[in-house]
Short mmCIF file of C-alpha atoms in Angstrom, two decimals:
data_model
loop_
_atom_site.label_atom_id
_atom_site.label_comp_id
_atom_site.label_asym_id
_atom_site.label_seq_id
_atom_site.Cartn_x
_atom_site.Cartn_y
_atom_site.Cartn_z
CA UNK A 1 18.43 16.00 -24.63
CA UNK A 2 17.37 14.12 -27.74
CA UNK A 3 14.22 15.00 -29.64
CA UNK A 4 12.51 14.29 -32.94
CA UNK A 5 8.91 14.73 -33.96
CA UNK A 6 7.75 11.84 -31.79
CA UNK A 7 10.40 11.29 -29.10
CA UNK A 8 11.92 13.41 -26.34
CA UNK A 9 14.52 12.10 -23.91
CA UNK A 10 16.20 14.13 -21.16
CA UNK A 11 18.62 12.90 -18.51
CA UNK A 12 20.23 15.19 -15.95
CA UNK A 13 23.31 12.95 -15.88
CA UNK A 14 23.77 13.59 -19.60
CA UNK A 15 24.67 17.24 -18.87
CA UNK A 16 28.20 17.02 -17.38
CA UNK A 17 28.93 20.63 -18.26
CA UNK A 18 26.35 21.81 -15.73
CA UNK A 19 27.96 22.42 -12.34
CA UNK A 20 26.52 20.79 -9.23
CA UNK A 21 24.99 24.02 -7.89
CA UNK A 22 23.43 25.03 -11.19
CA UNK A 23 22.31 21.47 -11.79
CA UNK A 24 20.39 21.48 -8.52
CA UNK A 25 18.59 24.73 -9.36
CA UNK A 26 17.80 23.67 -12.90
CA UNK A 27 16.56 20.23 -11.95
CA UNK A 28 14.15 21.54 -9.32
CA UNK A 29 12.85 24.75 -10.85
CA UNK A 30 13.52 25.41 -14.52
CA UNK A 31 14.33 22.39 -16.62
CA UNK A 32 11.38 20.08 -15.77
CA UNK A 33 8.76 22.75 -16.45
CA UNK A 34 10.40 23.79 -19.72
CA UNK A 35 10.92 20.25 -21.00
CA UNK A 36 7.41 19.09 -20.09
CA UNK A 37 5.75 22.13 -21.69
CA UNK A 38 7.86 21.64 -24.82
CA UNK A 39 6.93 17.97 -25.05
CA UNK A 40 3.21 18.48 -24.58
CA UNK A 41 2.94 21.35 -27.06
CA UNK A 42 4.80 19.24 -29.67
CA UNK A 43 2.51 16.23 -29.14
CA UNK A 44 5.46 13.99 -28.29
CA UNK A 45 4.60 10.28 -28.24
CA UNK A 46 7.67 8.96 -26.39
CA UNK A 47 8.70 10.96 -23.30
CA UNK A 48 11.65 9.97 -21.08
CA UNK A 49 12.49 12.28 -18.16
CA UNK A 50 15.25 11.25 -15.76
CA UNK A 51 16.20 13.77 -13.08
CA UNK A 52 18.47 11.54 -11.05
CA UNK A 53 21.57 13.70 -10.67
CA UNK A 54 24.62 14.07 -8.40
CA UNK A 55 22.56 15.66 -5.60
CA UNK A 56 19.25 13.91 -6.16
CA UNK A 57 19.14 12.23 -2.74
CA UNK A 58 20.59 14.93 -0.49
CA UNK A 59 17.24 16.11 0.87
CA UNK A 60 16.61 18.94 -1.60
CA UNK A 61 13.14 19.45 -3.03
CA UNK A 62 12.10 17.23 -5.91
CA UNK A 63 10.07 18.67 -8.75
CA UNK A 64 6.32 18.09 -8.55
CA UNK A 65 4.86 16.99 -11.86
CA UNK A 66 2.27 19.47 -13.19
CA UNK A 67 -1.34 18.37 -13.51
CA UNK A 68 -1.46 19.00 -17.26
CA UNK A 69 1.03 16.16 -17.77
CA UNK A 70 -1.48 13.72 -16.29
CA UNK A 71 -4.03 14.40 -19.02
CA UNK A 72 -2.53 13.70 -22.43
CA UNK A 73 -3.74 11.85 -25.51
CA UNK A 74 -0.53 11.73 -27.57
CA UNK A 75 1.85 9.84 -25.24
CA UNK A 76 2.33 6.15 -26.01
CA UNK A 77 5.49 5.60 -23.94
CA UNK A 78 6.29 7.45 -20.71
CA UNK A 79 9.34 7.05 -18.46
CA UNK A 80 9.71 9.16 -15.30
CA UNK A 81 12.48 9.04 -12.69
CA UNK A 82 12.60 10.95 -9.39
CA UNK A 83 9.61 13.29 -9.35
CA UNK A 84 6.77 14.02 -6.94
CA UNK A 85 3.90 12.06 -8.47
CA UNK A 86 0.77 13.52 -6.85
CA UNK A 87 -1.90 14.42 -9.43
CA UNK A 88 -4.49 16.87 -8.15
CA UNK A 89 -7.04 15.83 -10.78
CA UNK A 90 -7.74 12.96 -13.12
CA UNK A 91 -5.14 10.77 -14.79
CA UNK A 92 -5.99 10.33 -18.46
CA UNK A 93 -3.38 8.78 -20.73
CA UNK A 94 -5.72 7.38 -23.35
CA UNK A 95 -2.99 6.28 -25.81
CA UNK A 96 -0.33 5.15 -23.33
CA UNK A 97 0.97 1.60 -23.85
CA UNK A 98 4.25 1.59 -21.90
CA UNK A 99 4.77 3.21 -18.49
CA UNK A 100 8.01 3.12 -16.50
CA UNK A 101 8.28 4.83 -13.09
CA UNK A 102 11.42 5.00 -10.95
CA UNK A 103 12.00 6.47 -7.47
CA UNK A 104 8.40 7.60 -7.11
CA UNK A 105 6.24 7.24 -4.00
CA UNK A 106 2.96 5.71 -5.17
CA UNK A 107 0.05 4.87 -2.90
CA UNK A 108 -2.70 2.40 -3.79
CA UNK A 109 -5.14 5.13 -4.81
CA UNK A 110 -2.68 6.57 -7.34
CA UNK A 111 -1.93 3.10 -8.71
CA UNK A 112 -5.65 2.51 -9.22
CA UNK A 113 -6.05 5.90 -10.92
CA UNK A 114 -3.11 5.17 -13.24
CA UNK A 115 -4.58 1.84 -14.31
CA UNK A 116 -8.10 3.19 -14.78
CA UNK A 117 -6.75 6.16 -16.78
CA UNK A 118 -4.69 4.02 -19.17
CA UNK A 119 -7.13 1.76 -21.06
CA UNK A 120 -4.46 0.67 -23.59
CA UNK A 121 -1.60 0.07 -21.13
CA UNK A 122 0.36 -3.08 -21.99
CA UNK A 123 3.59 -2.76 -19.96
CA UNK A 124 4.00 -1.34 -16.44
CA UNK A 125 7.48 -1.11 -14.91
CA UNK A 126 8.07 0.08 -11.34
CA UNK A 127 11.68 0.50 -10.21
CA UNK A 128 12.76 1.45 -6.68
CA UNK A 129 9.11 1.50 -5.71
CA UNK A 130 7.48 2.31 -2.38
CA UNK A 131 4.22 3.49 -0.81
CA UNK A 132 1.77 0.70 -1.67
CA UNK A 133 1.12 -2.85 -0.47
CA UNK A 134 -1.58 -3.98 -2.88
CA UNK A 135 -1.41 -3.98 -6.67
CA UNK A 136 -4.75 -4.84 -8.23
CA UNK A 137 -4.29 -4.95 -11.99
CA UNK A 138 -7.70 -4.11 -13.42
CA UNK A 139 -6.62 -2.98 -16.89
CA UNK A 140 -7.54 -5.82 -19.31
CA UNK A 141 -4.85 -4.76 -21.78
CA UNK A 142 -1.95 -5.00 -19.28
CA UNK A 143 0.16 -8.02 -20.16
CA UNK A 144 3.56 -7.32 -18.56
CA UNK A 145 4.37 -6.18 -15.02
CA UNK A 146 7.92 -5.58 -13.81
CA UNK A 147 8.84 -4.74 -10.22
CA UNK A 148 12.48 -4.12 -9.34
CA UNK A 149 14.01 -2.97 -6.03
CA UNK A 150 11.84 -2.00 -3.10
CA UNK A 151 12.75 1.56 -2.04
CA UNK A 152 13.04 1.16 1.73
CA UNK A 153 12.10 4.16 3.86
CA UNK A 154 12.91 4.41 7.55
CA UNK A 155 9.71 6.43 7.97
CA UNK A 156 7.50 3.66 6.60
CA UNK A 157 5.50 2.47 9.59
CA UNK A 158 4.26 -0.57 7.67
CA UNK A 159 7.74 -2.07 7.59
CA UNK A 160 8.50 -4.08 10.72
CA UNK A 161 11.07 -6.70 11.63
CA UNK A 162 8.97 -9.42 10.01
CA UNK A 163 8.74 -7.58 6.70
CA UNK A 164 5.83 -6.05 4.82
CA UNK A 165 3.48 -8.00 2.57
CA UNK A 166 2.96 -7.07 -1.07
CA UNK A 167 -0.18 -8.56 -2.63
CA UNK A 168 -0.49 -8.70 -6.42
CA UNK A 169 -3.84 -9.48 -8.05
CA UNK A 170 -3.69 -9.81 -11.83
CA UNK A 171 -6.12 -12.19 -13.52
CA UNK A 172 -5.22 -11.06 -17.07
CA UNK A 173 -1.45 -10.69 -16.63
CA UNK A 174 0.69 -12.74 -19.01
CA UNK A 175 4.23 -11.88 -17.84
CA UNK A 176 5.54 -11.02 -14.37
CA UNK A 177 9.05 -10.07 -13.29
CA UNK A 178 10.05 -9.38 -9.68
CA UNK A 179 13.76 -8.69 -9.28
CA UNK A 180 16.33 -6.69 -7.37
CA UNK A 181 16.46 -6.11 -3.63
CA UNK A 182 13.25 -6.40 -1.60
CA UNK A 183 14.71 -6.18 1.93
CA UNK A 184 12.24 -8.26 4.01
CA UNK A 185 9.15 -7.74 1.85
CA UNK A 186 7.02 -10.79 1.19
CA UNK A 187 5.06 -11.12 -2.05
CA UNK A 188 1.78 -12.92 -2.51
CA UNK A 189 0.33 -13.61 -5.96
CA UNK A 190 -3.45 -13.88 -6.11
CA UNK A 191 -5.55 -14.92 -9.10
CA UNK A 192 -2.84 -15.01 -11.76
CA UNK A 193 -4.47 -17.74 -13.84
CA UNK A 194 -3.41 -16.16 -17.16
CA UNK A 195 0.28 -15.95 -16.22
CA UNK A 196 2.46 -17.55 -18.90
CA UNK A 197 5.90 -16.27 -17.93
CA UNK A 198 7.36 -15.42 -14.51
CA UNK A 199 10.86 -14.32 -13.54
CA UNK A 200 11.37 -14.18 -9.77
CA UNK A 201 15.02 -13.27 -9.15
CA UNK A 202 15.07 -11.05 -6.07
CA UNK A 203 17.34 -10.79 -3.04
CA UNK A 204 16.11 -10.68 0.57
CA UNK A 205 17.24 -9.78 4.04
CA UNK A 206 16.40 -13.05 5.75
CA UNK A 207 17.64 -14.08 9.22
CA UNK A 208 20.00 -17.04 9.09
CA UNK A 209 17.65 -19.15 11.22
CA UNK A 210 14.53 -18.39 9.16
CA UNK A 211 14.96 -20.76 6.24
CA UNK A 212 11.18 -21.20 5.97
CA UNK A 213 10.73 -17.57 4.90
CA UNK A 214 11.46 -18.45 1.29
CA UNK A 215 8.53 -20.87 1.27
CA UNK A 216 6.13 -17.96 1.77
CA UNK A 217 6.82 -16.61 -1.71
CA UNK A 218 4.74 -17.85 -4.57
CA UNK A 219 1.19 -18.25 -5.69
#
């Protein structure tokens, strides 16, 4: 863990001295609550919490983020990896400018609440994302959107053999990056008239006889 008066960074993988069993208990029960409380009471501006550890994907419970984290006026940069992201109340990050989320299930309602609760948000990064099929960027300040790696779930009923469709609406967006592995997901860009820079470098699962599939990507 690294901390100064404005920044706090914690990564479970940065604690090699913690055994696997203890690491599992700490990551689910003790460490997240302690670190989050410490950060909020110290008015930290830059918070980076990464709880991807050796046993992160073995079916054990993942820590549910507390509601008081979702209402904060001091955070300007927030990075979260592998948590249950289900706010029970409002999302209000009035000073937040950079938001990075990894391995979080996010539905369209939560995405809308994030954007409406972050009036100053400039950069949104979603890595290993899942749970939503429409991204309507309504925050005027948002200039950069990065999507990397679709987190495929066998339980996702929306995914069929033809692939799911992701629709992105962003009239004010200046920069867009879609990269990584998208399985069979198709992306449709709608009303991106302000887009100045686009990096589309993703990999797909495409049947050998379906060469036309690539033509479906674009604006």
